[in-house]
Tab-separated table of C-alpha atoms in Angstrom:
chain	number	residue	atom	x	y	z
A	1	MET	CA	27.119	-8.563	3.880
A	2	SER	CA	29.017	-9.214	7.118
A	3	ASN	CA	28.512	-6.735	9.915
A	4	ILE	CA	30.692	-5.632	12.814
A	5	ARG	CA	28.620	-7.592	15.360
A	6	SER	CA	29.197	-10.886	13.541
A	7	TYR	CA	32.956	-10.180	13.449
A	8	ILE	CA	32.980	-9.627	17.209
A	9	GLU	CA	30.940	-12.778	17.866
A	10	ASP	CA	33.261	-14.871	15.677
A	11	TYR	CA	36.291	-13.381	17.426
A	12	LEU	CA	34.934	-14.228	20.912
A	13	LYS	CA	34.139	-17.769	19.780
A	14	ASN	CA	37.521	-18.354	18.127
A	15	GLU	CA	39.483	-16.888	21.060
A	16	GLY	CA	37.340	-18.614	23.692
A	17	TYR	CA	36.464	-15.357	25.477
A	18	LYS	CA	33.454	-14.903	27.715
A	19	LEU	CA	31.660	-11.602	27.269
A	20	GLN	CA	32.781	-10.451	30.736
A	21	GLN	CA	36.437	-11.174	29.922
A	22	PHE	CA	36.306	-9.269	26.653
A	23	SER	CA	34.508	-6.315	28.254
A	24	GLU	CA	37.403	-6.006	30.698
A	25	ILE	CA	39.960	-6.121	27.858
A	26	VAL	CA	38.209	-3.429	25.806
A	27	GLU	CA	37.224	-1.448	28.936
A	28	ILE	CA	33.559	-1.248	27.926
A	29	ASN	CA	30.756	-2.024	30.346
A	30	VAL	CA	29.541	-5.616	29.851
A	31	GLY	CA	25.901	-4.534	29.515
A	32	THR	CA	26.843	-1.944	26.879
A	33	LEU	CA	28.963	-4.509	25.028
A	34	SER	CA	26.115	-7.034	25.144
A	35	ALA	CA	23.687	-4.476	23.686
A	36	ILE	CA	26.158	-3.634	20.898
A	37	ILE	CA	26.546	-7.307	19.942
A	38	LYS	CA	22.774	-7.876	20.044
A	39	GLY	CA	22.264	-4.856	17.783
A	40	THR	CA	20.076	-2.953	20.212
A	41	ARG	CA	22.672	-0.224	20.623
A	42	LEU	CA	24.949	1.526	18.119
A	43	MET	CA	28.548	1.840	19.237
A	44	SER	CA	30.397	5.136	19.366
A	45	MET	CA	33.586	5.824	17.416
A	46	ASN	CA	35.610	5.542	20.599
A	47	GLN	CA	34.088	2.152	21.401
A	48	LEU	CA	34.704	0.956	17.832
A	49	ASP	CA	38.392	1.942	18.065
A	50	GLN	CA	38.724	0.209	21.450
A	51	ILE	CA	37.212	-3.019	20.082
A	52	THR	CA	39.355	-2.865	16.919
A	53	SER	CA	42.510	-2.427	18.987
A	54	ALA	CA	41.560	-5.274	21.359
A	55	MET	CA	41.050	-7.573	18.346
A	56	ASP	CA	44.570	-6.621	17.189
A	57	LEU	CA	43.311	-5.205	13.909
A	58	GLU	CA	44.640	-2.125	12.108
A	59	GLN	CA	43.067	1.239	12.907
A	60	GLY	CA	39.976	1.888	10.827
A	61	TYR	CA	39.528	-1.778	9.912
A	62	PHE	CA	35.744	-1.593	10.454
A	63	TYR	CA	35.157	1.979	9.214
A	64	GLU	CA	33.580	1.032	5.897
A	65	MET	CA	31.118	-1.301	7.677
A	66	TYR	CA	30.516	1.281	10.398
A	67	GLY	CA	29.780	3.961	7.802
A	68	PHE	CA	27.275	1.715	6.053
A	69	GLU	CA	25.566	0.537	9.244
A	70	CYS	CA	25.353	3.919	10.993
A	71	PHE	CA	24.936	6.462	8.206
A	72	ILE	CA	23.578	4.708	5.134
A	73	GLU	CA	21.557	1.764	6.442
A	74	SER	CA	20.373	3.794	9.471
A	75	ALA	CA	19.370	7.413	9.870
A	76	PRO	CA	22.627	9.337	10.521
A	77	HIS	CA	23.163	11.107	13.836
A	78	TRP	CA	25.569	14.059	13.939
A	79	ARG	CA	26.988	13.012	17.323
A	80	ARG	CA	28.405	9.904	15.616
A	81	LEU	CA	28.999	11.340	12.155
A	82	GLU	CA	31.275	14.217	13.213
A	83	PRO	CA	33.935	12.102	14.990
A	84	PHE	CA	33.662	9.514	12.200
A	85	LEU	CA	34.582	12.134	9.588
A	86	TYR	CA	37.552	13.355	11.618
A	87	ARG	CA	38.882	9.836	12.197
A	88	CYS	CA	38.495	8.901	8.517
A	89	ALA	CA	40.360	12.093	7.579
A	90	GLU	CA	43.156	11.305	10.044
A	91	LEU	CA	43.559	7.804	8.611
A	92	GLY	CA	43.179	8.876	4.977
A	93	LYS	CA	39.962	6.888	4.442
A	94	LEU	CA	38.819	9.268	1.708
A	95	ASP	CA	36.677	6.762	-0.211
A	96	ILE	CA	34.644	6.107	2.914
A	97	ILE	CA	34.145	9.828	3.530
A	98	GLN	CA	32.952	10.246	-0.059
A	99	GLN	CA	30.564	7.299	0.202
A	100	VAL	CA	28.999	8.454	3.466
A	101	ILE	CA	28.824	12.168	2.602
A	102	THR	CA	27.184	11.529	-0.754
A	103	HIS	CA	24.365	9.825	1.156
A	104	VAL	CA	24.220	12.278	4.061
A	105	THR	CA	24.000	15.439	1.928
A	106	ASP	CA	20.609	14.273	0.704
A	107	ASP	CA	19.501	15.701	4.071
A	108	GLN	CA	19.978	19.493	3.937
A	109	SER	CA	19.920	19.721	7.743
A	110	TYR	CA	23.590	18.643	7.951
A	111	ILE	CA	25.015	21.190	5.481
A	112	ASP	CA	25.957	23.767	8.156
A	113	GLU	CA	27.784	21.173	10.250
A	114	LEU	CA	29.558	19.659	7.240
A	115	PHE	CA	30.834	23.085	6.223
A	116	ASP	CA	32.199	23.665	9.739
A	117	VAL	CA	34.015	20.309	9.614
A	118	ALA	CA	35.406	21.165	6.182
A	119	GLU	CA	36.781	24.453	7.564
A	120	SER	CA	38.297	22.630	10.528
A	121	LEU	CA	39.962	20.041	8.290
A	122	PHE	CA	41.235	22.809	5.999
A	123	ASN	CA	42.784	24.647	8.939
A	124	LYS	CA	44.469	21.387	9.998
A	125	SER	CA	45.851	20.874	6.448
A	126	MET	CA	43.771	17.709	5.932
A	127	ASN	CA	43.203	19.031	2.449
A	128	GLU	CA	41.966	15.982	0.537
A	129	ALA	CA	39.246	15.266	3.077
A	130	ALA	CA	38.316	18.951	3.260
A	131	LEU	CA	37.997	19.096	-0.534
A	132	ILE	CA	35.451	16.260	-0.513
A	133	LEU	CA	33.310	18.100	2.031
A	134	TYR	CA	33.595	21.484	0.296
A	135	LYS	CA	32.456	19.938	-2.998
A	136	CYS	CA	29.484	18.246	-1.324
A	137	VAL	CA	28.451	21.423	0.497
A	138	ALA	CA	28.824	23.494	-2.691
A	139	GLY	CA	26.753	20.969	-4.627
A	140	SER	CA	24.029	21.050	-1.970
A	141	GLU	CA	23.914	24.830	-1.515
A	142	LYS	CA	20.444	26.105	-2.381
A	143	TYR	CA	21.358	29.775	-2.708
A	144	GLN	CA	23.733	30.379	-5.617
A	145	HIS	CA	24.644	33.871	-4.390
A	146	SER	CA	25.463	32.851	-0.834
A	147	GLU	CA	28.743	33.776	0.794
A	148	ARG	CA	29.165	30.200	2.011
A	149	LEU	CA	29.003	28.860	-1.555
A	150	ALA	CA	31.587	31.454	-2.603
A	151	LEU	CA	33.841	30.447	0.288
A	152	CYS	CA	33.494	26.772	-0.672
A	153	GLN	CA	34.472	27.650	-4.237
A	154	TYR	CA	37.466	29.625	-2.936
A	155	ARG	CA	38.650	26.646	-0.881
A	156	ILE	CA	38.086	24.291	-3.833
A	157	PHE	CA	40.150	26.639	-5.999
A	158	LEU	CA	42.991	26.674	-3.464
A	159	LEU	CA	42.958	22.907	-3.040
A	160	HIS	CA	42.703	22.197	-6.759
A	161	LYS	CA	46.019	23.802	-7.700
A	162	THR	CA	48.107	21.154	-9.416
A	163	LEU	CA	51.223	20.817	-11.553
A	164	SER	CA	49.102	21.197	-14.691
A	165	LYS	CA	48.751	24.742	-16.021
A	166	TYR	CA	45.557	23.695	-17.815
A	167	ASP	CA	43.980	22.430	-14.578
A	168	ASN	CA	44.956	25.639	-12.813
A	169	LEU	CA	43.583	27.815	-15.589
A	170	ASN	CA	40.313	25.881	-15.503
A	171	ALA	CA	40.110	26.218	-11.697
A	172	ALA	CA	40.839	29.957	-11.894
A	173	VAL	CA	38.206	30.599	-14.566
A	174	LYS	CA	35.603	28.658	-12.563
A	175	PHE	CA	36.406	30.571	-9.383
A	176	GLU	CA	36.465	34.120	-10.791
A	177	PRO	CA	32.663	34.681	-10.741
A	178	TYR	CA	32.507	33.941	-6.990
A	179	ILE	CA	35.047	36.514	-5.802
A	180	ASP	CA	32.571	39.375	-5.396
A	181	LYS	CA	30.307	37.141	-3.274
A	182	LEU	CA	33.022	36.624	-0.646
A	183	ASN	CA	33.411	38.784	2.426
A	184	GLU	CA	35.123	42.006	1.303
A	185	GLU	CA	38.211	41.351	3.433
A	186	VAL	CA	38.495	37.723	2.305
A	187	GLN	CA	38.332	38.994	-1.290
A	188	LEU	CA	41.828	40.457	-0.863
A	189	ASP	CA	43.382	37.048	-0.222
A	190	ALA	CA	41.270	35.479	-2.969
A	191	ILE	CA	42.420	38.032	-5.549
A	192	LYS	CA	46.038	37.603	-4.437
A	193	ASP	CA	45.767	33.821	-4.859
A	194	LEU	CA	44.009	34.138	-8.212
A	195	ALA	CA	46.648	36.555	-9.538
A	196	ASN	CA	49.388	34.193	-8.367
A	197	VAL	CA	47.898	31.342	-10.402
A	198	TYR	CA	47.660	33.523	-13.504
A	199	MET	CA	51.281	34.534	-12.918
A	200	THR	CA	52.457	30.898	-12.826
A	201	ILE	CA	50.867	30.301	-16.234
A	202	HIS	CA	52.074	33.664	-17.614
A	203	LEU	CA	48.689	35.198	-18.382
A	204	TRP	CA	50.064	38.672	-17.786
A	205	ASP	CA	46.983	40.640	-18.850
A	206	LYS	CA	45.008	38.729	-16.220
A	207	VAL	CA	47.693	39.358	-13.600
A	208	ASP	CA	47.629	43.065	-14.415
A	209	ALA	CA	43.831	43.294	-14.245
A	210	TRP	CA	43.583	41.500	-10.911
A	211	ALA	CA	46.538	43.386	-9.424
A	212	ARG	CA	44.795	46.678	-10.142
A	213	GLU	CA	41.531	45.299	-8.761
A	214	LEU	CA	43.414	44.283	-5.611
A	215	GLU	CA	44.812	47.795	-5.312
A	216	ARG	CA	41.328	49.299	-5.675
A	217	LYS	CA	39.703	46.993	-3.146
A	218	VAL	CA	42.419	47.333	-0.507
A	219	GLU	CA	42.252	51.118	-0.698
A	220	PHE	CA	38.554	50.839	0.149
A	221	GLN	CA	39.371	48.516	3.055
A	222	LEU	CA	41.984	50.937	4.366
A	223	GLU	CA	39.358	53.668	4.351
A	224	MET	CA	36.903	51.377	6.149
A	225	GLN	CA	39.568	50.372	8.673
A	226	SER	CA	39.813	53.938	9.943
A	227	ARG	CA	36.088	53.818	10.801
A	228	ARG	CA	36.013	50.377	12.420
A	229	ARG	CA	36.297	49.661	16.099
A	230	LYS	CA	39.853	48.810	17.050
A	231	ASN	CA	39.198	45.291	18.399
A	232	LYS	CA	37.372	43.948	15.333
A	233	ARG	CA	38.771	40.559	14.315
A	234	ARG	CA	40.875	40.706	11.165
A	235	LEU	CA	39.706	38.386	8.381
A	236	THR	CA	42.619	38.965	6.013
A	237	GLY	CA	45.661	36.710	6.127
A	238	TYR	CA	47.993	39.720	6.405
A	239	PRO	CA	47.910	43.374	7.505
A	240	LEU	CA	46.217	45.572	4.907
A	241	PHE	CA	49.357	47.438	3.810
A	242	THR	CA	50.662	44.062	2.555
A	243	TYR	CA	48.021	43.905	-0.173
A	244	VAL	CA	48.801	47.397	-1.495
A	245	ALA	CA	52.485	46.486	-1.671
A	246	TYR	CA	51.729	43.115	-3.237
A	247	ALA	CA	49.494	44.688	-5.887
A	248	HIS	CA	52.440	46.880	-6.911
A	249	LEU	CA	54.782	43.886	-6.863
A	250	LEU	CA	52.391	42.044	-9.211
A	251	ILE	CA	52.238	45.030	-11.554
A	252	ALA	CA	56.044	45.216	-11.499
A	253	SER	CA	56.099	41.511	-12.504
A	254	VAL	CA	53.803	42.271	-15.444
A	255	TYR	CA	56.093	45.045	-16.658
A	256	ASP	CA	59.077	42.737	-16.168
A	257	ALA	CA	57.449	40.111	-18.412
A	258	ARG	CA	56.850	42.855	-21.006
A	259	LYS	CA	60.492	44.011	-20.623
A	260	GLU	CA	59.343	47.520	-19.649
A	261	TYR	CA	62.110	47.812	-17.085
A	262	GLU	CA	61.727	51.494	-16.195
A	263	ASN	CA	58.161	50.757	-15.088
A	264	VAL	CA	59.404	47.769	-13.078
A	265	LEU	CA	61.714	50.098	-11.145
A	266	LYS	CA	58.876	52.591	-10.676
A	267	TYR	CA	56.536	50.010	-9.127
A	268	THR	CA	59.337	48.429	-7.116
A	269	GLU	CA	60.040	51.821	-5.554
A	270	LYS	CA	56.302	52.179	-4.905
A	271	TYR	CA	56.016	48.988	-2.860
A	272	LEU	CA	59.223	49.785	-0.995
A	273	GLU	CA	57.676	53.126	0.014
A	274	ILE	CA	54.459	51.424	1.135
A	275	VAL	CA	56.248	49.053	3.525
A	276	GLU	CA	57.803	51.969	5.419
A	277	VAL	CA	55.370	51.476	8.312
A	278	GLU	CA	55.570	53.458	11.533
A	279	ASN	CA	55.792	51.455	14.761
A	280	PRO	CA	55.552	48.041	13.053
A	281	THR	CA	54.442	44.976	14.964
A	282	GLU	CA	56.540	41.811	14.791
A	283	GLU	CA	54.237	40.521	12.047
A	284	ASP	CA	54.545	43.817	10.168
A	285	GLN	CA	58.343	43.730	10.436
A	286	ASN	CA	58.559	40.212	9.012
A	287	ILE	CA	56.518	41.328	6.001
A	288	ILE	CA	58.541	44.536	5.644
A	289	ASP	CA	61.800	42.560	5.667
A	290	LEU	CA	60.443	40.226	2.970
A	291	PHE	CA	59.392	43.061	0.649
A	292	LYS	CA	62.697	44.865	1.190
A	293	LYS	CA	64.566	41.688	0.269
A	294	TRP	CA	62.441	41.286	-2.875
A	295	GLY	CA	62.863	44.975	-3.684
A	296	GLU	CA	66.639	44.870	-3.365
A	297	GLY	CA	66.883	41.812	-5.600
A	298	ASN	CA	64.467	43.250	-8.165
A	299	GLN	CA	66.356	46.534	-8.352
A	300	TYR	CA	69.628	44.714	-9.003
A	301	ALA	CA	67.920	42.513	-11.595
A	302	ILE	CA	66.348	45.389	-13.503
A	303	ARG	CA	69.496	47.495	-13.495
A	304	ILE	CA	71.539	44.655	-14.931
A	305	LEU	CA	68.839	43.986	-17.538
A	306	LEU	CA	69.112	47.675	-18.453
A	307	GLY	CA	72.794	47.068	-19.195
A	308	GLN	CA	74.430	48.335	-15.978
A	309	GLU	CA	77.364	45.900	-15.761
A	310	ASN	CA	78.670	47.452	-12.540
A	311	VAL	CA	75.654	45.967	-10.710
A	312	ILE	CA	76.876	42.386	-11.219
A	313	PHE	CA	79.213	42.240	-8.212
A	314	PRO	CA	76.741	43.614	-5.616
A	315	TYR	CA	74.029	41.418	-7.177
A	316	LEU	CA	76.226	38.336	-6.666
A	317	GLY	CA	76.702	39.350	-3.028
A	318	TYR	CA	72.918	39.597	-2.648
A	319	LEU	CA	72.499	36.119	-4.144
A	320	GLU	CA	75.075	34.679	-1.728
A	321	ASN	CA	72.949	35.947	1.174
A	322	ASN	CA	69.639	34.863	-0.386
A	323	SER	CA	70.210	31.382	-1.779
A	324	GLU	CA	66.539	30.923	-2.754
A	325	GLU	CA	67.061	33.716	-5.337
A	326	ILE	CA	70.096	32.125	-7.029
A	327	LEU	CA	68.229	30.530	-9.960
A	328	THR	CA	66.331	33.723	-10.803
A	329	GLY	CA	69.401	35.891	-10.230
A	330	LEU	CA	71.715	33.852	-12.436
A	331	LEU	CA	69.046	33.751	-15.127
A	332	ASN	CA	68.859	37.561	-15.074
A	333	ILE	CA	72.655	37.813	-15.272
A	334	LEU	CA	72.775	35.351	-18.195
A	335	GLU	CA	70.067	37.232	-20.108
A	336	ALA	CA	71.944	40.509	-19.615
A	337	ALA	CA	75.250	38.900	-20.635
A	338	ASN	CA	73.709	37.578	-23.848
A	339	GLN	CA	72.079	40.912	-24.645
A	340	TYR	CA	75.003	43.208	-23.840
A	341	GLY	CA	78.019	40.928	-24.382
A	342	PHE	CA	79.141	40.814	-20.725
A	343	ASN	CA	81.673	38.206	-19.650
A	344	ILE	CA	80.214	36.513	-16.580
A	345	ASP	CA	82.539	33.524	-16.271
A	346	HIS	CA	83.441	34.698	-12.751
A	347	ALA	CA	79.768	34.620	-11.729
A	348	LEU	CA	79.234	31.116	-13.124
A	349	LYS	CA	82.429	29.929	-11.399
A	350	LYS	CA	81.317	31.472	-8.109
A	351	PHE	CA	78.036	29.518	-8.176
A	352	GLU	CA	79.316	26.437	-9.990
A	353	HIS	CA	78.466	24.086	-7.109
A	354	ARG	CA	74.948	25.504	-6.815
A	355	ILE	CA	74.372	25.234	-10.562
A	356	ASN	CA	75.421	21.581	-10.430
A	357	LEU	CA	72.640	21.017	-7.876
A	358	PHE	CA	69.951	22.509	-10.129
A	359	ASP	CA	69.182	19.123	-11.666
A	360	LYS	CA	68.373	17.687	-8.206
A	361	ASP	CA	66.358	20.771	-7.265
A	362	PHE	CA	64.385	20.449	-10.486
A	363	HIS	CA	62.975	17.087	-9.429
A	364	ASN	CA	61.536	18.464	-6.183
A	365	LYS	CA	57.978	18.842	-7.495
A	366	ASP	CA	56.189	19.328	-4.188
A	367	ASN	CA	53.744	22.112	-5.074
A	368	TYR	CA	52.126	24.018	-7.885
A	369	ASN	CA	54.813	26.750	-7.729
A	370	TYR	CA	56.936	24.115	-9.450
A	371	GLN	CA	55.372	25.360	-12.692
A	372	MET	CA	57.044	28.732	-12.368
A	373	ILE	CA	60.369	27.205	-11.260
A	374	ASP	CA	60.137	24.626	-14.061
A	375	HIS	CA	59.880	27.436	-16.620
A	376	ARG	CA	62.858	29.261	-15.108
A	377	TYR	CA	65.036	26.144	-15.300
A	378	ARG	CA	64.262	25.739	-18.994
A	379	VAL	CA	65.025	29.371	-19.774
A	380	PHE	CA	68.164	29.222	-17.584
A	381	TYR	CA	69.632	26.328	-19.554
A	382	TYR	CA	68.659	27.945	-22.877
A	383	GLU	CA	70.369	31.219	-21.922
A	384	MET	CA	73.368	29.245	-20.591
A	385	ALA	CA	73.626	27.470	-23.959
A	386	LYS	CA	73.581	30.816	-25.791
A	387	TYR	CA	76.208	32.277	-23.456
A	388	GLN	CA	78.638	29.351	-23.658
A	389	ILE	CA	78.301	29.128	-27.446
A	390	ASN	CA	78.911	32.883	-27.730
A	391	GLN	CA	82.064	32.319	-25.664
A	392	CYS	CA	83.046	29.527	-28.100
A	393	ASN	CA	82.664	26.938	-25.297
A	394	TYR	CA	80.692	24.727	-27.671
A	395	LEU	CA	80.634	21.507	-25.664
A	396	LEU	CA	79.422	23.303	-22.526
A	397	GLY	CA	76.852	25.163	-24.608
A	398	ILE	CA	75.510	22.030	-26.268
A	399	ASP	CA	75.335	20.250	-22.882
A	400	ALA	CA	73.168	23.100	-21.574
A	401	LEU	CA	71.082	23.070	-24.748
A	402	LEU	CA	70.419	19.335	-24.444
A	403	MET	CA	69.416	19.822	-20.813
A	404	CYS	CA	66.948	22.503	-21.905
A	405	LEU	CA	65.592	20.289	-24.693
A	406	ASN	CA	65.130	17.363	-22.313
A	407	LEU	CA	63.315	19.520	-19.707
A	408	SER	CA	61.176	21.172	-22.386
A	409	SER	CA	60.203	17.779	-23.791
A	410	SER	CA	59.213	16.533	-20.312
A	411	SER	CA	57.155	19.686	-19.690
A	412	ASN	CA	55.482	19.675	-23.121
A	413	ASP	CA	56.935	23.114	-23.851
A	414	ASP	CA	56.718	22.872	-27.647
A	415	LEU	CA	57.917	26.416	-28.312
A	416	MET	CA	61.107	25.952	-26.294
A	417	CYS	CA	61.680	22.545	-27.933
A	418	ILE	CA	61.581	24.195	-31.355
A	419	LYS	CA	64.009	26.913	-30.238
A	420	CYS	CA	66.403	24.224	-28.948
A	421	LEU	CA	66.142	22.236	-32.182
A	422	ASP	CA	66.913	25.365	-34.206
A	423	MET	CA	69.982	26.211	-32.117
A	424	TYR	CA	71.239	22.634	-32.197
A	425	GLY	CA	70.842	22.576	-35.977
A	426	GLU	CA	73.000	25.676	-36.218
A	427	TYR	CA	75.822	24.238	-34.063
A	428	ARG	CA	75.444	20.477	-34.560
A	429	SER	CA	78.897	20.254	-36.157
A	430	GLU	CA	80.392	21.199	-32.773
A	431	ALA	CA	78.712	18.308	-30.885
A	432	ASN	CA	80.725	15.268	-29.827
A	433	GLU	CA	79.578	11.647	-30.217
A	434	THR	CA	78.034	11.461	-26.739
A	435	GLN	CA	76.039	14.650	-27.323
A	436	ILE	CA	74.838	13.426	-30.722
A	437	LYS	CA	73.515	10.235	-29.075
A	438	ARG	CA	71.816	12.246	-26.302
A	439	TYR	CA	70.227	14.523	-28.882
A	440	LYS	CA	68.871	11.600	-30.918
A	441	SER	CA	67.526	9.954	-27.745
A	442	VAL	CA	65.553	13.067	-26.746
A	443	VAL	CA	64.302	13.791	-30.281
A	444	GLU	CA	62.913	10.258	-30.609
A	445	LYS	CA	60.638	10.972	-27.623
A	446	LEU	CA	59.383	14.295	-28.982
A	447	SER	CA	55.835	14.567	-30.284
A	448	LEU	CA	55.761	18.120	-31.589
A	449	PRO	CA	52.554	19.421	-33.174
A	450	THR	CA	52.376	19.598	-36.955
A	451	PHE	CA	51.356	22.843	-38.591
């Protein structure tokens, strides 16, 4: 196997450089450079990058060789390993990190340092590299009840969230046993994150259970806070009142999913009361404003779902001022219209341009929250199909239905596919030639389960 020294020697020979000339170009002392080439001295990361640049090679060109020579073939030294890990992370050399770390973690003496690097990378959003280190540290942890192992598992859980509900469910189930081993303050964020994952995959009993556990644990922390010294560093991501309010918001979401709307209003009012904080800091005020915005929107939504048609106009005004709520808001209005027979043509006309952009928005799959948004798009188009068909706008209704069927097929939502097929079967005589072709095209791609 070629080594870095032989590459340098060949380069000097091919370019006709004397050692002194090259040392001046790379700005490394000639004696140091000579020792590196002879193999009597290992080069630092900085020296390696200087030599690589002087040879007009891409950054990280020698990293795989360097990793083998310094950390696998030779006994690793933390003074070289730490900057190597950071540079590999910066350049996305994940395979090299994995190769080196797998070898290095055979030596338990580096576990503390590797965990610290993982935390640093995590805080810098170098998530893929951090995940490699967290997995190695977790796999090497001797004490299965240690807080560090639990924290590694928490980070792995956060970094493992994907667009697949099955992957997320698996990650959540694996992480659950470690929550009680985390620091009691960190547990609040962990429970919040766990409940959020269960919410995206609509496991409402799980959301309810963890929301109530969050409420119980934060009440204990609030009691402890009154006894702590004032300058103790906060370990939670947010002020404590946030978690009480969020627990109630989660419970309200559970009742919403169960269509127990009076209870939704009850818990919405609860979290709005909680965020009435005296003398709020700037951070507090930002959180208060967010909950008040959510509360206002949720109150409009629930009242319209309870059949209060007079709420539609103020709700539309709210949506105009909070564009990120338009999809959810219009879905609520459509569901109410279909249940109570409201005419909402004016609402659909008002947001016609925004609705036309939904298809583009749908393809922005940049994070795991896409799962929840994905579901809302499917339901939106299904409810739109029902509404337009009820209004005898059959072509518009079938267009919306075909959009729902296409999205449901792409998302493997078999139940929604079946609902779309049933509705299309009922109104197929109203479809035009183009719609019939679109329907056949989508159906050919379907692979529904047989019962």
